[in-house]
Amino acid sequence: MTARIIDGKAIAKKVRDEVAERVRGLVSAHGRAPGLDVVLVGEDAASVVYTRNKEKAAIEVGVRGRLHRLPAETTEAELLSVIRKLNEDPTVDGILVQLPLPKHIREQSVLDAIDPDKDVDGFHPHNAGLLLSGRPHLVPCTPVGCMRLLREAGVELSGARAVVVGRSNIVGKPMAQLLLAANATVTIAHSKTRDLPGLCREADVLIAAIGRAKMIGADFVKPGAAVIDVGINRGEDGKLCGDVDYEPAKEKASAITPVPGGVGPMTIACLLENTLRAFEKREQKA
Ligand code: GUN
């Protein structure tokens, strides 16, 4: 069997079109556009590209997007002061601080400082707790994007065995919660898991979020499984590749996401959805 390729680029376009349509309605109902403020500290090349893309994608759907670039020497106190200003600014609905931060800044103290109602990354402990309690508000964008890909691909989750490889706060843990909420039977695997290939072979739905190029080979894939590849790595040949060894894996899976063009484009699209969600909740309160 050769797998159906889940076209993340096309699905992300559909999501962005839906967002653009909703923005038009929100602007006419509330007299202002949702605002997304992205903060980048330092010059990390990948982060510069990601944050520019976030700003650009926001503006394209009619969201007021703004990128704040701070020098690498910015102190934690200075960054916290920028966040406080954005928290207090009524025209700001979403705040995203791009990770990783320079080493002298404590990531958790920065993430904790963001107003949970503006936390469009969903990384604040308040939002993580709401997701865990089954009352999700702002949920991390990458796992939400993966769920949308599974839905668009028509993958049945209720009663399915799902294995999530990776336990980060950004992807693995929230991904597991979303699959559980969709009635899958979920296992979180990680670097200490025994017999990882054997465990993965039990999965009807396999989510790879480890950050190691092509680590998930065809021998990890149950015939007919749906495979979602969250990894973005640079392979030995210098090309972008996922955590899944795509060519052999696609001969066993029933549906699979490519890298690039799978999960990647969905993350920004879901960030825009979160910005609208934050806007709507804040307008309801106002
Ligand atoms: N760095 C890599 N992925 C992400 C993300 O989803 N959000 C933020 N803020 N930084 C990141």
CSV table of C-alpha atoms and ligand atoms in Angstrom, one decimal:
chain,number,residue,atom,x,y,z
A,1,MET,CA,0.0,0.0,0.0
A,2,THR,CA,1.2,3.6,-0.7
A,3,ALA,CA,-0.1,6.1,1.8
A,4,ARG,CA,-2.4,9.0,1.0
A,5,ILE,CA,-0.3,12.2,1.4
A,6,ILE,CA,-1.9,14.7,3.8
A,7,ASP,CA,-1.4,18.0,2.2
A,8,GLY,CA,-0.7,20.4,5.0
A,9,LYS,CA,-0.1,23.3,2.7
A,10,ALA,CA,-3.6,23.1,1.2
A,11,ILE,CA,-5.3,22.5,4.5
A,12,ALA,CA,-3.4,25.4,6.1
A,13,LYS,CA,-4.6,27.6,3.2
A,14,LYS,CA,-8.2,26.5,3.9
A,15,VAL,CA,-7.8,27.4,7.6
A,16,ARG,CA,-6.2,30.8,6.7
A,17,ASP,CA,-9.1,31.5,4.3
A,18,GLU,CA,-11.6,30.7,7.1
A,19,VAL,CA,-9.7,33.0,9.5
A,20,ALA,CA,-9.7,35.8,6.9
A,21,GLU,CA,-13.5,35.5,6.5
A,22,ARG,CA,-14.0,35.5,10.3
A,23,VAL,CA,-11.7,38.6,10.7
A,24,ARG,CA,-13.9,40.5,8.2
A,25,GLY,CA,-17.0,39.7,10.4
A,26,LEU,CA,-15.2,40.6,13.6
A,27,VAL,CA,-14.0,43.9,12.3
A,28,SER,CA,-17.5,44.9,11.2
A,29,ALA,CA,-19.0,43.7,14.6
A,30,HIS,CA,-16.4,45.3,16.9
A,31,GLY,CA,-14.8,48.1,14.9
A,32,ARG,CA,-11.2,46.9,15.3
A,33,ALA,CA,-9.1,44.1,14.0
A,34,PRO,CA,-7.6,41.4,16.2
A,35,GLY,CA,-3.9,42.2,17.1
A,36,LEU,CA,-1.1,39.7,17.3
A,37,ASP,CA,2.3,40.9,18.8
A,38,VAL,CA,5.3,38.6,18.3
A,39,VAL,CA,8.5,39.2,20.3
A,40,LEU,CA,11.9,38.0,19.1
A,41,VAL,CA,15.0,38.4,21.3
A,42,GLY,CA,18.3,38.0,19.4
A,43,GLU,CA,19.2,37.0,15.9
A,44,ASP,CA,18.8,33.2,15.7
A,45,ALA,CA,18.4,32.7,11.9
A,46,ALA,CA,15.5,30.2,12.0
A,47,SER,CA,13.6,32.3,14.6
A,48,VAL,CA,14.0,35.4,12.4
A,49,VAL,CA,12.4,33.6,9.5
A,50,TYR,CA,9.6,32.0,11.7
A,51,THR,CA,8.7,35.3,13.3
A,52,ARG,CA,8.6,37.2,10.0
A,53,ASN,CA,6.4,34.5,8.6
A,54,LYS,CA,4.0,34.8,11.6
A,55,GLU,CA,3.8,38.6,11.2
A,56,LYS,CA,3.3,38.3,7.5
A,57,ALA,CA,0.6,35.6,7.8
A,58,ALA,CA,-1.3,37.7,10.4
A,59,ILE,CA,-1.3,40.8,8.1
A,60,GLU,CA,-2.5,38.7,5.1
A,61,VAL,CA,-5.7,37.6,6.9
A,62,GLY,CA,-6.4,41.1,8.2
A,63,VAL,CA,-5.0,40.7,11.7
A,64,ARG,CA,-2.9,43.6,13.0
A,65,GLY,CA,0.4,41.8,13.1
A,66,ARG,CA,3.5,43.4,14.7
A,67,LEU,CA,7.0,42.0,15.3
A,68,HIS,CA,9.1,43.4,18.2
A,69,ARG,CA,12.8,42.7,17.7
A,70,LEU,CA,14.9,43.1,20.8
A,71,PRO,CA,18.7,42.8,20.9
A,72,ALA,CA,20.3,39.5,22.1
A,73,GLU,CA,21.7,41.4,25.2
A,74,THR,CA,18.1,42.3,26.4
A,75,THR,CA,17.9,41.5,30.1
A,76,GLU,CA,15.1,39.4,31.6
A,77,ALA,CA,13.8,42.5,33.4
A,78,GLU,CA,13.6,44.4,30.2
A,79,LEU,CA,11.8,41.6,28.4
A,80,LEU,CA,9.3,41.3,31.3
A,81,SER,CA,8.7,45.0,31.0
A,82,VAL,CA,7.9,44.7,27.3
A,83,ILE,CA,5.5,41.9,28.1
A,84,ARG,CA,3.8,43.9,30.9
A,85,LYS,CA,3.2,46.7,28.3
A,86,LEU,CA,1.6,44.3,25.8
A,87,ASN,CA,-0.5,42.7,28.6
A,88,GLU,CA,-1.9,46.2,29.4
A,89,ASP,CA,-2.4,47.3,25.8
A,90,PRO,CA,-6.1,46.9,24.9
A,91,THR,CA,-5.3,46.6,21.1
A,92,VAL,CA,-3.1,43.5,21.7
A,93,ASP,CA,-5.1,40.2,21.7
A,94,GLY,CA,-2.3,37.8,21.2
A,95,ILE,CA,1.3,37.8,22.6
A,96,LEU,CA,3.9,35.3,21.4
A,97,VAL,CA,7.5,35.2,22.6
A,98,GLN,CA,9.5,33.2,20.2
A,99,LEU,CA,11.6,30.4,21.7
A,100,PRO,CA,14.4,29.6,22.3
A,101,LEU,CA,15.4,32.6,24.3
A,102,PRO,CA,19.0,33.6,24.9
A,103,LYS,CA,20.5,31.6,27.7
A,104,HIS,CA,20.6,34.4,30.3
A,105,ILE,CA,16.8,34.7,30.2
A,106,ARG,CA,14.7,32.1,32.1
A,107,GLU,CA,12.1,30.9,29.7
A,108,GLN,CA,9.5,29.9,32.3
A,109,SER,CA,9.5,33.3,34.1
A,110,VAL,CA,8.9,34.9,30.7
A,111,LEU,CA,6.1,32.5,29.7
A,112,ASP,CA,4.5,32.9,33.1
A,113,ALA,CA,4.4,36.7,32.7
A,114,ILE,CA,2.1,36.6,29.7
A,115,ASP,CA,-1.6,37.3,30.4
A,116,PRO,CA,-3.2,33.8,30.0
A,117,ASP,CA,-6.0,35.4,28.0
A,118,LYS,CA,-3.4,36.7,25.5
A,119,ASP,CA,-1.3,33.5,25.5
A,120,VAL,CA,-1.8,32.4,21.9
A,121,ASP,CA,1.0,29.9,22.2
A,122,GLY,CA,-0.9,28.2,25.0
A,123,PHE,CA,2.3,27.7,27.0
A,124,HIS,CA,1.2,29.4,30.2
A,125,PRO,CA,0.6,26.9,33.1
A,126,HIS,CA,-3.0,28.3,33.3
A,127,ASN,CA,-3.8,27.2,29.8
A,128,ALA,CA,-1.9,23.9,30.1
A,129,GLY,CA,-4.0,23.3,33.2
A,130,LEU,CA,-7.3,24.1,31.4
A,131,LEU,CA,-6.4,21.6,28.7
A,132,LEU,CA,-5.5,18.9,31.2
A,133,SER,CA,-8.9,19.6,33.0
A,134,GLY,CA,-10.8,19.1,29.8
A,135,ARG,CA,-11.7,22.8,29.5
A,136,PRO,CA,-9.4,23.9,26.8
A,137,HIS,CA,-9.1,27.7,25.9
A,138,LEU,CA,-5.8,28.6,24.2
A,139,VAL,CA,-4.1,25.3,23.1
A,140,PRO,CA,-0.6,25.0,21.6
A,141,CYS,CA,-0.7,25.6,17.9
A,142,THR,CA,1.3,22.6,16.6
A,143,PRO,CA,-0.8,19.9,18.3
A,144,VAL,CA,-4.0,21.7,17.2
A,145,GLY,CA,-2.7,21.7,13.7
A,146,CYS,CA,-2.0,18.0,13.9
A,147,MET,CA,-5.6,17.3,15.1
A,148,ARG,CA,-6.9,19.3,12.2
A,149,LEU,CA,-4.8,17.3,9.7
A,150,LEU,CA,-6.1,14.0,11.2
A,151,ARG,CA,-9.7,15.3,10.9
A,152,GLU,CA,-9.3,16.5,7.3
A,153,ALA,CA,-7.7,13.1,6.5
A,154,GLY,CA,-10.8,11.4,7.9
A,155,VAL,CA,-8.8,9.4,10.5
A,156,GLU,CA,-11.0,7.7,13.1
A,157,LEU,CA,-9.6,8.6,16.6
A,158,SER,CA,-12.3,7.2,18.9
A,159,GLY,CA,-11.0,3.9,20.3
A,160,ALA,CA,-7.8,4.1,18.2
A,161,ARG,CA,-4.4,3.3,19.7
A,162,ALA,CA,-2.3,6.5,19.5
A,163,VAL,CA,1.4,6.8,20.3
A,164,VAL,CA,3.0,10.2,20.7
A,165,VAL,CA,6.8,10.0,20.5
A,166,GLY,CA,8.1,13.1,22.4
A,167,ARG,CA,7.0,14.7,25.7
A,168,SER,CA,7.7,18.4,25.3
A,169,ASN,CA,5.3,21.0,26.7
A,170,ILE,CA,5.0,22.5,23.3
A,171,VAL,CA,4.0,19.4,21.3
A,172,GLY,CA,4.1,15.9,23.0
A,173,LYS,CA,2.1,16.6,26.2
A,174,PRO,CA,-0.7,18.8,24.7
A,175,MET,CA,-0.9,16.4,21.7
A,176,ALA,CA,-1.6,13.5,24.0
A,177,GLN,CA,-4.3,15.5,25.8
A,178,LEU,CA,-6.0,16.4,22.6
A,179,LEU,CA,-6.0,12.7,21.4
A,180,LEU,CA,-7.3,11.6,24.7
A,181,ALA,CA,-10.1,14.2,24.5
A,182,ALA,CA,-11.0,12.6,21.1
A,183,ASN,CA,-11.3,9.2,22.8
A,184,ALA,CA,-8.1,7.7,21.6
A,185,THR,CA,-6.1,5.4,23.9
A,186,VAL,CA,-2.9,7.3,24.2
A,187,THR,CA,0.7,6.4,25.1
A,188,ILE,CA,3.5,9.0,25.4
A,189,ALA,CA,6.9,7.5,24.4
A,190,HIS,CA,10.3,9.2,24.9
A,191,SER,CA,14.0,8.6,24.8
A,192,LYS,CA,13.9,6.2,27.8
A,193,THR,CA,11.0,4.1,26.4
A,194,ARG,CA,11.9,0.4,26.0
A,195,ASP,CA,11.4,-1.3,22.6
A,196,LEU,CA,10.2,1.9,20.9
A,197,PRO,CA,9.8,0.3,17.5
A,198,GLY,CA,7.6,-2.4,19.0
A,199,LEU,CA,5.4,0.1,20.9
A,200,CYS,CA,5.1,2.3,17.8
A,201,ARG,CA,4.0,-0.7,15.8
A,202,GLU,CA,0.9,-1.0,18.0
A,203,ALA,CA,-0.2,2.5,17.0
A,204,ASP,CA,-3.1,3.2,14.6
A,205,VAL,CA,-2.1,6.9,14.9
A,206,LEU,CA,1.6,7.6,15.2
A,207,ILE,CA,2.8,11.2,16.1
A,208,ALA,CA,6.5,11.8,15.7
A,209,ALA,CA,7.8,14.8,17.7
A,210,ILE,CA,11.3,13.9,18.8
A,211,GLY,CA,13.5,16.2,16.8
A,212,ARG,CA,15.8,13.6,15.3
A,213,ALA,CA,16.1,13.2,11.6
A,214,LYS,CA,14.5,10.1,10.1
A,215,MET,CA,14.5,8.2,13.4
A,216,ILE,CA,11.1,6.6,12.8
A,217,GLY,CA,11.7,3.9,10.2
A,218,ALA,CA,9.3,1.8,8.4
A,219,ASP,CA,9.8,-0.9,11.1
A,220,PHE,CA,8.0,1.5,13.5
A,221,VAL,CA,4.9,1.7,11.4
A,222,LYS,CA,1.9,-0.6,11.7
A,223,PRO,CA,0.5,-1.4,8.2
A,224,GLY,CA,-2.4,1.0,7.6
A,225,ALA,CA,-1.4,3.5,10.4
A,226,ALA,CA,-1.8,7.3,10.1
A,227,VAL,CA,1.6,9.0,10.6
A,228,ILE,CA,2.0,12.6,11.5
A,229,ASP,CA,5.5,14.0,11.4
A,230,VAL,CA,6.2,17.1,13.5
A,231,GLY,CA,9.9,17.1,13.0
A,232,ILE,CA,11.8,19.7,11.0
A,233,ASN,CA,15.5,18.6,10.8
A,234,ARG,CA,18.4,19.2,8.5
A,235,GLY,CA,19.3,15.7,7.0
A,236,GLU,CA,22.8,14.5,6.2
A,237,ASP,CA,22.2,15.7,2.6
A,238,GLY,CA,21.5,19.2,3.9
A,239,LYS,CA,17.8,19.0,2.9
A,240,LEU,CA,14.9,19.5,5.3
A,241,CYS,CA,13.5,16.2,6.6
A,242,GLY,CA,11.2,15.0,9.4
A,243,ASP,CA,11.5,12.6,12.3
A,244,VAL,CA,10.1,9.9,10.0
A,245,ASP,CA,12.0,8.1,7.3
A,246,TYR,CA,9.4,9.2,4.8
A,247,GLU,CA,9.9,7.1,1.7
A,248,PRO,CA,9.8,3.7,3.3
A,249,ALA,CA,7.2,4.7,5.9
A,250,LYS,CA,4.8,5.9,3.2
A,251,GLU,CA,4.8,2.4,1.8
A,252,LYS,CA,3.3,1.0,5.0
A,253,ALA,CA,1.1,3.9,6.3
A,254,SER,CA,-2.4,4.6,5.1
A,255,ALA,CA,-1.9,8.4,5.5
A,256,ILE,CA,1.2,10.4,6.1
A,257,THR,CA,2.3,14.0,6.3
A,258,PRO,CA,5.4,15.1,4.3
A,259,VAL,CA,8.2,17.4,5.5
A,260,PRO,CA,8.1,20.2,4.4
A,261,GLY,CA,4.4,20.8,3.5
A,262,GLY,CA,2.8,18.8,6.4
A,263,VAL,CA,2.5,20.0,10.0
A,264,GLY,CA,4.7,23.1,9.4
A,265,PRO,CA,2.2,25.3,7.6
A,266,MET,CA,-0.5,24.3,10.0
A,267,THR,CA,1.2,25.8,13.0
A,268,ILE,CA,0.9,29.4,11.8
A,269,ALA,CA,-2.6,28.9,10.6
A,270,CYS,CA,-3.6,27.7,14.0
A,271,LEU,CA,-1.8,30.6,15.7
A,272,LEU,CA,-4.1,32.9,13.7
A,273,GLU,CA,-7.1,30.9,14.9
A,274,ASN,CA,-5.9,31.2,18.5
A,275,THR,CA,-5.6,35.0,18.0
A,276,LEU,CA,-9.2,35.2,16.9
A,277,ARG,CA,-10.2,33.0,19.9
A,278,ALA,CA,-8.3,35.3,22.3
A,279,PHE,CA,-9.9,38.4,20.6
A,280,GLU,CA,-13.5,36.9,20.9
A,281,LYS,CA,-13.0,36.1,24.6
A,282,ARG,CA,-11.6,39.5,25.4
A,283,GLU,CA,-14.4,41.3,23.5
A,284,GLN,CA,-17.0,39.2,25.4
A,285,LYS,CA,-15.4,40.4,28.7
A,286,ALA,CA,-15.2,44.0,27.6
B,1,GUN,N1,9.8,27.9,18.7
B,1,GUN,C1,9.6,26.8,18.0
B,1,GUN,N2,8.3,26.6,18.0
B,1,GUN,C2,7.7,27.6,18.6
B,1,GUN,C3,6.3,27.9,18.9
B,1,GUN,O1,5.4,27.2,18.6
B,1,GUN,N3,6.1,29.0,19.6
B,1,GUN,C4,7.1,29.8,20.1
B,1,GUN,N4,6.8,30.9,20.8
B,1,GUN,N5,8.4,29.5,19.8
B,1,GUN,C5,8.7,28.4,19.1
